[in-house]
Structures are given as structure tokens and as C-alpha cells.
Coordinates of C-alpha atoms in Angstrom, one line a residue:
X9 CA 0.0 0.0 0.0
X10 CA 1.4 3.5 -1.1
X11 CA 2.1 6.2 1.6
X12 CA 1.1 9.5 0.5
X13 CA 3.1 13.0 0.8
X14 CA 2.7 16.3 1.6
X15 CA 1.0 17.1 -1.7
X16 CA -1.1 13.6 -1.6
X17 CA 0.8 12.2 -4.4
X18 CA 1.3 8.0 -3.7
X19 CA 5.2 7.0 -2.6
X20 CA 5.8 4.0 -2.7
X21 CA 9.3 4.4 -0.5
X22 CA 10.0 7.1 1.8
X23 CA 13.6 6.8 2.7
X24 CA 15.2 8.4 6.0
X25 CA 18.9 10.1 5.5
X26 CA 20.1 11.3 2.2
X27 CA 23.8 10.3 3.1
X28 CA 25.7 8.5 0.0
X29 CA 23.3 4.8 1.3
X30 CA 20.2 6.9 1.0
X31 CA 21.0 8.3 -2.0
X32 CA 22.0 5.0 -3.7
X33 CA 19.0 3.4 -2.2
X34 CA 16.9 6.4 -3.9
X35 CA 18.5 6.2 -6.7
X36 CA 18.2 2.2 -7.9
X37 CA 14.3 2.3 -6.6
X38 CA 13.8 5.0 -8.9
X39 CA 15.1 3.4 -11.4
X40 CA 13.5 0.4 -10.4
X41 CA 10.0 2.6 -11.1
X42 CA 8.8 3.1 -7.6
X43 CA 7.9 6.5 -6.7
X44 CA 10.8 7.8 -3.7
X45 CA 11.3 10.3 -0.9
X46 CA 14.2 11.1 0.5
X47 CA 13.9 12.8 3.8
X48 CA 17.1 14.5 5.2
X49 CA 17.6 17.4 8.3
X50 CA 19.9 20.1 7.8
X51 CA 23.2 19.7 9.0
X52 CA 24.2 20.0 12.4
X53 CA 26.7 22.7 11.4
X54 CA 28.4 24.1 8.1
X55 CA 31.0 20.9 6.1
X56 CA 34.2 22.5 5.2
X57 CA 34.9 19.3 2.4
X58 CA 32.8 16.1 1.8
X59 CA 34.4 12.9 -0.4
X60 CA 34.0 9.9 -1.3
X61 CA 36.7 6.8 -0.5
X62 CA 37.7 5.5 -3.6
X63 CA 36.1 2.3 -2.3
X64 CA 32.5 3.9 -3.8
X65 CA 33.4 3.4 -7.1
X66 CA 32.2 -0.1 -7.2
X67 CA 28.9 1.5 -6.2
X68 CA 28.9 4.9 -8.5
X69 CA 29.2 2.1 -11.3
X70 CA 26.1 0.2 -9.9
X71 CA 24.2 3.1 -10.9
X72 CA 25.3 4.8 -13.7
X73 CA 26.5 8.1 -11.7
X74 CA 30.3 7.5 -12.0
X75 CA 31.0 9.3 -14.9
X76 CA 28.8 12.4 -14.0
X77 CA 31.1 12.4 -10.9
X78 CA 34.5 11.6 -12.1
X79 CA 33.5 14.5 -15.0
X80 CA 32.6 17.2 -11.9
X81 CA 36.2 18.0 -11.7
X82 CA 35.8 17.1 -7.6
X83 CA 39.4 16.7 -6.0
X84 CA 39.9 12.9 -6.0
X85 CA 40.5 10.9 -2.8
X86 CA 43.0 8.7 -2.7
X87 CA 41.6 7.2 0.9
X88 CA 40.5 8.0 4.2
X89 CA 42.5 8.5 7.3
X90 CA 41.6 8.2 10.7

């Protein structure tokens, strides 16, 4: 049974966090021709950078986005560091 938005329009999957699993989740159920919403809260504070680990590529490939992204011109991470 469809859920139904703020403008009464059906969605089929309402999704909590638009964070880079959100996002992919979004993304292939969309594609997958169910109607989605993606509910996010603003951010706590301001982010000075955001990346990607170079691990993601696997997943950018998954769903078509990885040449939109490696075409943005972003600064490419080479890994993360703790």
C-alpha cells in the first residue's frame, strides 16, 4: 500500500537520511519505477569538504553516476585516514 506525501501524491518508499546509502538506495528504486522520498535534516553545522573513499566506485558504477562524478572535476580521494 502506497504512503502519501505532503501534496497527496502516492510513494511508494519514503527513505530516511540522504547520506551516499540513502542516495543509492533512492536512486536504484527509482530506477526500479517506484515513486521515492528522501527525507534528510539540515546539517548539524556548516562541512568545510565532503568525499568519497575510492572504495565507492564499485557502487557509483552500480548506478550509472560514475561518470557524471568523475566529470565534476571534484578533488579525487586517494583514501581515508583516521
Amino acid at each position: 500500500m502506497a504512503s502519501r506525501f505532503r501534496d497527496g501524491a502516492p510513494v511508494d518508499v519514503v527513505i530516511l537520511g540522504g547520506g551516499p546509502a540513502g542516495a543509492v538506495a533512492a536512486r536504484l528504486l527509482a530506477g526500479w519505477e517506484h515513486s521515492v522520498v528522501v527525507l534528510t535534516r539540515p546539517p548539524a553545522r556548516h562541512a568545510l569538504v565532503e568525499s568519497l573513499p575510492p572504495s565507492a566506485g564499485k557502487l557509483l558504477d552500480r548506478i550509472g553516476v560514475r561518470p557524471a562524478i568523475d566529470g565534476a572535476s571534484f578533488i579525487r580521494a586517494t583514501g581515508n585516514t583516521v
